[in-house]
Coordinates of C-alpha atoms and ligand atoms in Angstrom, one line a residue:
M1476 CA 102.9 131.5 78.7
N1477 CA 101.7 133.8 81.7
K1478 CA 103.9 134.4 84.6
T1479 CA 103.3 132.4 87.6
V1480 CA 101.0 133.5 90.2
V1481 CA 101.1 131.4 93.5
S1482 CA 98.2 131.6 95.7
S1483 CA 95.7 129.1 97.1
W1484 CA 93.9 129.1 100.5
N1485 CA 91.5 125.9 100.4
D1486 CA 91.0 122.9 98.4
F1487 CA 87.9 123.8 96.7
D1488 CA 88.0 127.2 95.2
P1489 CA 88.7 127.2 91.0
L1490 CA 91.9 125.5 90.4
K1491 CA 94.0 127.4 87.7
H1492 CA 97.6 126.1 88.3
V1493 CA 98.8 122.6 89.8
I1494 CA 101.6 120.2 90.1
V1495 CA 101.1 116.9 89.3
G1496 CA 103.6 114.1 90.5
R1497 CA 105.7 111.4 88.5
A1498 CA 106.1 108.1 89.1
D1499 CA 109.7 107.5 87.5
F1500 CA 112.4 105.5 89.7
T1501 CA 109.9 105.3 92.6
C1502 CA 111.2 103.0 95.2
I1503 CA 109.7 100.8 98.0
P1504 CA 112.2 102.2 100.5
P1505 CA 113.6 99.9 102.9
S1506 CA 111.9 99.4 106.4
E1507 CA 112.4 102.1 109.2
L1508 CA 110.8 102.8 112.3
A1509 CA 108.2 105.3 110.6
T1510 CA 107.7 102.9 107.8
E1511 CA 107.2 99.9 110.2
A1512 CA 104.2 101.4 111.8
K1513 CA 102.6 102.6 108.3
V1514 CA 102.9 99.3 106.7
P1515 CA 100.1 96.5 107.7
E1516 CA 101.4 93.2 109.0
D1517 CA 99.7 91.8 106.1
S1518 CA 100.8 93.6 103.6
D1519 CA 102.4 92.4 100.5
M1520 CA 105.1 95.5 101.0
R1521 CA 106.4 93.7 104.0
G1522 CA 110.0 93.0 103.5
M1523 CA 110.5 94.1 100.3
W1524 CA 112.6 97.1 98.8
G1525 CA 114.1 98.9 96.2
P1526 CA 113.0 100.2 92.5
R1527 CA 109.5 99.2 91.6
P1528 CA 108.7 97.1 88.4
Q1529 CA 109.2 99.4 85.5
H1530 CA 105.8 98.2 83.7
T1531 CA 104.1 99.6 86.9
V1532 CA 105.9 102.8 86.6
E1533 CA 105.1 103.3 83.1
L1534 CA 101.4 102.3 84.1
A1535 CA 101.2 104.9 86.8
N1536 CA 102.8 107.6 84.4
E1537 CA 100.1 106.7 81.9
K1538 CA 97.5 107.5 84.8
L1539 CA 99.2 110.7 85.9
A1540 CA 99.5 112.0 82.3
G1541 CA 95.7 111.3 81.9
L1542 CA 95.2 113.4 84.7
V1543 CA 97.6 116.0 83.1
N1544 CA 95.5 115.8 79.7
L1545 CA 92.1 116.4 81.7
L1546 CA 93.2 119.5 83.5
E1547 CA 94.9 121.1 80.6
Q1548 CA 91.5 120.4 78.7
R1549 CA 90.0 122.6 81.1
D1550 CA 92.6 125.2 80.9
I1551 CA 94.4 124.5 84.2
R1552 CA 98.3 125.1 83.7
V1553 CA 99.9 122.1 85.0
D1554 CA 103.6 121.8 86.1
R1555 CA 105.9 118.4 86.8
P1556 CA 108.7 117.9 89.1
E1557 CA 111.5 116.9 88.2
P1558 CA 112.6 113.3 89.6
I1559 CA 116.0 112.2 90.7
Q1560 CA 117.3 109.0 91.1
W1561 CA 115.4 107.7 94.0
N1562 CA 117.3 104.7 94.4
Q1563 CA 120.3 106.2 96.4
E1564 CA 121.2 106.2 100.0
V1565 CA 120.2 108.8 102.0
I1566 CA 123.2 109.8 104.3
T1567 CA 122.9 112.8 107.1
P1568 CA 125.1 113.3 110.1
D1569 CA 122.1 111.7 112.3
F1570 CA 120.8 108.3 109.9
T1571 CA 121.7 106.7 106.8
T1572 CA 118.8 104.6 105.1
G1573 CA 119.0 102.4 101.8
S1574 CA 116.7 104.5 99.3
M1575 CA 114.4 107.3 98.6
F1576 CA 110.9 107.2 98.0
G1577 CA 109.6 109.3 95.0
C1578 CA 107.6 112.5 93.8
M1579 CA 104.4 110.9 92.6
P1580 CA 102.7 112.7 95.5
P1581 CA 103.7 116.5 95.7
R1582 CA 100.8 116.8 98.2
D1583 CA 102.8 115.0 101.0
V1584 CA 105.5 117.3 100.9
L1585 CA 104.3 120.8 99.7
L1586 CA 101.8 122.9 101.6
T1587 CA 100.3 125.9 99.9
V1588 CA 99.0 128.6 102.2
G1589 CA 98.0 131.6 100.2
K1590 CA 101.4 132.8 98.8
E1591 CA 103.4 130.6 100.4
I1592 CA 104.5 127.1 99.3
L1593 CA 106.4 125.5 102.3
S1594 CA 108.1 122.2 102.3
A1595 CA 107.4 120.0 105.1
P1596 CA 109.5 118.2 108.1
M1597 CA 108.4 114.5 107.1
S1598 CA 109.3 111.9 109.7
F1599 CA 110.0 109.0 106.9
R1600 CA 113.9 109.2 106.4
C1601 CA 113.4 107.6 103.1
R1602 CA 111.6 111.3 102.3
Y1603 CA 114.4 113.7 103.4
W1604 CA 115.2 114.8 100.1
E1605 CA 112.1 114.6 98.4
Y1606 CA 111.7 118.1 98.3
L1607 CA 114.6 118.5 95.9
A1608 CA 112.5 117.1 93.1
Y1609 CA 110.6 120.6 93.3
H1610 CA 113.5 123.2 93.7
G1611 CA 113.6 123.9 89.8
L1612 CA 109.8 124.8 90.1
M1613 CA 110.1 126.8 93.2
Q1614 CA 113.1 128.8 91.9
R1615 CA 110.8 129.3 88.7
Y1616 CA 107.8 130.4 90.8
F1617 CA 110.3 132.7 92.9
D1618 CA 111.4 134.5 89.7
E1619 CA 108.1 134.8 88.2
D1620 CA 106.1 135.8 91.2
P1621 CA 107.3 138.9 93.2
G1622 CA 105.2 138.0 96.0
F1623 CA 105.8 134.4 96.0
R1624 CA 107.1 132.8 99.4
W1625 CA 109.7 129.8 99.1
E1626 CA 109.6 128.4 102.5
Q1627 CA 110.9 125.3 104.4
A1628 CA 110.1 124.1 107.9
P1629 CA 113.0 123.4 109.9
R1630 CA 114.7 120.7 108.6
P1631 CA 114.2 117.5 111.1
R1632 CA 117.3 115.7 112.6
L1633 CA 115.3 112.2 112.5
T1634 CA 117.7 110.6 115.1
D1635 CA 116.1 107.5 116.8
A1636 CA 114.9 110.0 119.6
A1637 CA 112.1 110.9 117.0
Y1638 CA 110.6 107.6 117.4
Q1639 CA 109.4 105.2 119.6
N1640 CA 111.3 102.0 119.3
G1641 CA 109.4 98.9 118.7
Y1642 CA 105.7 100.6 118.3
F1643 CA 103.6 98.3 116.8
D1644 CA 105.8 95.4 117.2
E1645 CA 103.4 92.2 116.8
I1646 CA 100.3 93.6 117.9
T1647 CA 96.9 93.1 116.7
I1648 CA 94.7 95.7 114.7
A1649 CA 92.5 96.0 117.8
E1650 CA 95.6 97.3 119.8
R1651 CA 96.8 99.5 117.1
L1652 CA 93.3 101.1 117.2
K1653 CA 93.5 101.6 120.7
R1654 CA 97.1 103.2 120.7
T1655 CA 95.8 105.6 117.9
A1656 CA 92.9 106.7 119.5
A1657 CA 94.8 107.3 122.6
L1658 CA 96.9 109.6 120.6
D1659 CA 100.1 107.3 121.0
F1660 CA 102.1 107.5 117.9
V1661 CA 105.4 106.1 116.3
T1662 CA 106.6 109.7 116.4
T1663 CA 107.6 111.5 119.6
E1664 CA 107.5 115.1 120.5
H1665 CA 111.2 115.2 120.2
E1666 CA 111.1 117.9 117.1
P1667 CA 108.4 119.2 115.0
L1668 CA 107.0 116.8 112.4
F1669 CA 104.6 116.9 110.1
D1670 CA 103.4 115.9 106.4
A1671 CA 101.8 118.6 104.3
A1672 CA 99.2 116.1 103.7
D1673 CA 98.0 116.1 107.1
V1674 CA 97.2 119.8 107.1
L1675 CA 93.3 120.5 105.8
R1676 CA 93.2 124.4 104.4
I1677 CA 90.0 125.8 104.8
G1678 CA 90.8 129.6 104.5
K1679 CA 91.6 131.3 108.1
D1680 CA 91.5 127.4 109.5
L1681 CA 94.0 124.7 109.4
F1682 CA 92.8 121.2 110.3
C1683 CA 95.9 119.0 111.2
Q1684 CA 95.7 115.3 112.0
H1685 CA 97.4 114.2 115.0
G1686 CA 98.6 110.7 113.8
L1687 CA 101.9 108.9 112.8
T1688 CA 103.4 111.5 111.0
T1689 CA 102.6 114.7 112.5
N1690 CA 103.1 115.3 116.1
R1691 CA 101.8 118.4 118.4
R1692 CA 105.2 120.3 118.1
G1693 CA 104.5 120.2 114.5
M1694 CA 101.4 121.7 114.8
Q1695 CA 102.7 124.2 117.5
W1696 CA 105.2 125.3 114.7
L1697 CA 102.6 125.8 112.4
Q1698 CA 100.4 128.0 114.6
R1699 CA 103.4 130.2 115.1
H1700 CA 104.5 130.2 111.7
Y1701 CA 101.1 131.5 110.4
P1702 CA 99.9 133.6 113.3
D1703 CA 96.9 134.8 111.2
H1704 CA 95.6 131.6 110.9
R1705 CA 93.7 129.1 113.4
V1706 CA 95.5 125.8 113.8
H1707 CA 93.3 123.1 114.8
A1708 CA 94.3 119.5 116.1
V1709 CA 92.1 116.7 115.0
N1710 CA 92.3 112.8 114.9
F1711 CA 90.1 110.1 113.6
P1712 CA 89.8 107.0 116.0
G1713 CA 89.1 103.9 113.6
D1714 CA 92.3 104.4 111.8
P1715 CA 95.1 101.9 112.4
Y1716 CA 97.6 103.7 110.4
P1717 CA 96.7 107.5 110.6
I1718 CA 98.7 109.1 108.1
H1719 CA 97.5 112.2 106.0
I1720 CA 93.9 113.6 106.3
D1721 CA 92.9 113.4 102.3
A1722 CA 91.3 109.8 102.5
T1723 CA 89.7 110.4 106.1
F1724 CA 88.0 114.2 105.9
V1725 CA 87.5 115.9 102.7
P1726 CA 85.8 119.5 102.1
L1727 CA 83.8 119.3 99.0
R1728 CA 82.7 122.8 98.7
P1729 CA 81.9 125.8 101.4
G1730 CA 79.7 124.0 104.2
L1731 CA 80.1 120.7 103.3
I1732 CA 82.8 118.1 104.2
M1733 CA 82.8 114.1 103.8
N1734 CA 84.1 112.2 106.7
N1735 CA 85.6 108.4 106.3
P1736 CA 82.3 106.7 108.1
N1737 CA 85.0 103.9 109.7
R1738 CA 87.1 107.2 110.8
R1739 CA 84.7 109.5 112.1
L1740 CA 85.6 113.0 113.7
P1741 CA 84.7 112.7 117.4
D1742 CA 82.1 114.8 118.8
A1743 CA 84.2 117.5 120.7
Q1744 CA 86.1 118.1 117.6
R1745 CA 83.1 118.2 115.5
R1746 CA 81.5 121.2 117.2
I1747 CA 83.5 123.6 115.3
F1748 CA 81.4 122.5 112.0
K1749 CA 78.2 122.6 113.5
A1750 CA 78.7 126.1 115.3
N1751 CA 79.4 127.4 111.6
D1752 CA 76.8 125.5 109.8
W1753 CA 79.0 123.0 108.2
E1754 CA 77.4 119.7 107.1
V1755 CA 79.5 116.8 107.9
I1756 CA 78.4 113.5 106.0
D1757 CA 79.5 110.0 105.7
A1758 CA 81.7 109.4 102.2
A1759 CA 80.3 106.5 100.2
Q1760 CA 81.7 103.2 100.5
P1761 CA 84.9 102.1 98.4
A1762 CA 84.0 100.0 95.5
H1763 CA 87.2 97.8 96.1
D1764 CA 88.0 95.6 98.8
T1765 CA 91.7 95.9 98.6
P1766 CA 94.1 98.2 97.4
P1767 CA 96.1 97.5 94.3
P1768 CA 99.0 95.6 94.8
L1769 CA 102.3 97.0 96.6
C1770 CA 100.0 100.1 97.8
Y1771 CA 100.7 102.0 101.2
S1772 CA 97.3 103.2 101.1
S1773 CA 93.8 102.1 102.1
V1774 CA 90.7 101.6 99.7
W1775 CA 89.6 104.9 101.2
L1776 CA 91.6 106.3 98.3
S1777 CA 88.0 106.0 96.7
M1778 CA 87.5 109.7 98.9
N1779 CA 90.9 111.1 97.5
V1780 CA 89.2 113.2 94.9
L1781 CA 90.3 116.5 93.2
I1782 CA 88.0 119.5 93.2
L1783 CA 88.4 122.1 90.3
D1784 CA 85.8 124.3 91.4
H1785 CA 82.8 124.2 93.7
K1786 CA 80.8 122.3 91.2
T1787 CA 83.4 120.2 89.4
V1788 CA 85.2 117.5 90.7
V1789 CA 87.6 114.4 89.3
A1790 CA 87.2 111.0 90.9
E1791 CA 88.7 107.5 90.3
A1792 CA 86.3 106.1 87.1
S1793 CA 85.9 102.7 89.2
E1794 CA 84.6 104.1 92.1
V1795 CA 81.0 103.7 91.3
H1796 CA 79.7 104.4 94.9
Q1797 CA 81.6 107.9 95.4
L1798 CA 80.8 108.9 91.7
E1799 CA 77.2 108.3 92.7
Q1800 CA 77.4 110.2 96.0
L1801 CA 79.1 113.2 94.2
D1802 CA 76.9 113.3 91.4
K1803 CA 73.7 113.5 93.9
L1804 CA 75.3 116.1 95.8
G1805 CA 75.0 118.2 92.5
F1806 CA 78.6 118.0 91.0
E1807 CA 79.8 117.3 87.6
V1808 CA 81.7 114.3 88.1
L1809 CA 84.9 113.8 85.9
P1810 CA 85.6 109.9 86.3
L1811 CA 89.4 109.3 85.6
A1812 CA 91.0 105.8 85.8
F1813 CA 93.7 106.2 88.3
R1814 CA 94.4 103.2 90.4
D1815 CA 97.5 102.2 88.5
A1816 CA 98.9 105.3 90.1
Y1817 CA 97.6 104.5 93.8
P1818 CA 100.7 102.2 95.0
F1819 CA 102.9 105.3 93.9
G1820 CA 101.8 107.6 96.7
G1821 CA 98.0 107.9 96.6
G1822 CA 95.0 109.0 94.6
L1823 CA 93.9 112.1 92.5
H1824 CA 94.6 114.7 95.7
C1825 CA 97.9 113.3 96.6
A1826 CA 99.3 113.3 93.3
T1827 CA 98.6 117.2 92.7
G1828 CA 100.2 120.0 94.5
D1829 CA 98.1 123.6 94.5
V1830 CA 99.9 126.2 93.0
L1831 CA 96.7 129.0 92.1
R1832 CA 93.3 128.7 93.1
E1833 CA 91.3 131.7 92.7
G1834 CA 89.5 133.1 95.8
S1835 CA 90.9 134.8 98.9
C1836 CA 91.3 134.0 102.4
E1837 CA 87.9 133.5 103.9
D1838 CA 86.7 133.2 107.6
Y1839 CA 84.5 130.1 107.5
F1840 CA 84.5 129.8 110.9
P1841 CA 83.8 132.8 112.9
N1842 CA 82.2 130.9 115.6
Q1843 CA 85.1 129.4 117.3
V1844 CA 84.4 126.8 119.9
A1845 CA 86.9 125.0 122.7
G1846 CA 88.1 121.8 121.9
T1847 CA 90.5 121.6 119.0
Q1848 CA 92.6 125.0 118.5
I1849 CA 96.2 124.5 119.4
Ligands
LIG3312 N1 96.2 107.4 104.6 C1 95.5 107.2 103.4 C2 94.8 105.9 103.9 O1 94.9 105.1 103.3 O2 93.5 105.7 103.9

């Protein structure tokens, strides 16, 4: 096998090497301040915790294997993390919590920017050790690619000061929406926090969703860490549980982005796309009224697609409206059954982490406008 080369600057250039997660040992973690804010009041996950039922783990792994198979048939190299027994307590000098989460969604923790893969300072206590599942891969990439930068953002302490206590206690969806639109989130500005899946990479520009899992300090840290990039803060009023940008704002190819029509990017933040001739279109409606059982995410995983190159995209097989929209946009659409994997941490984009895409760091937004940049 060829030696690893790490390099990826966006989500749409030709994909050559990728990490696909695994569902083994995944737990529903016990409630903590950060997860309280994310799990909807009427969710079937409320009050539950512990290892997920084994038959659902097996179904999810089957779907993940289907994705691996599709990618390998297209000569895309695939690596897998090493799951650890997630059903163990997390104990640090600052907190304890009853279990960990899992390693189905590498996208949440690993941020690939050029030749660097960075593990993110995530705000869920149950996800504190998640990066360990990727340690063996990172060591291998480090040994095989002399240019690979193996990085980690400052480990957060996640003391109680990192969260607003009582945030979202017994409030209506309308009140939640008011709070999230006003940029009032469960995480405080006590220390830098972000999930990698809140960071949208488009060449020289990184668009970060300010939400439940990413704070301003996290974005400031990213800007200082990547001085040659421009880091932008974006937010999407209309999402009562804003975490992770990839079911909300998804670039399809240079010049084209789909936006969740229930979570529109505000006009002031849209200006940079207009000024650089990028078209922002509404994503198609999801085909389902509800997510699958025991799922953190919304029905909008319909738009959580994996782009293989400027003309080819993998989308969930039952999402008929999304498939049709992508087809009309001129893509070769590869439908893949994946819903059984959703409860383990998301859709096709979430379940993957970039190692190598062709292409270089382009400046897609030479006309910068005031309004978003950190
Ligand atoms: N945060 C992804 C979604 O559920 O829409």
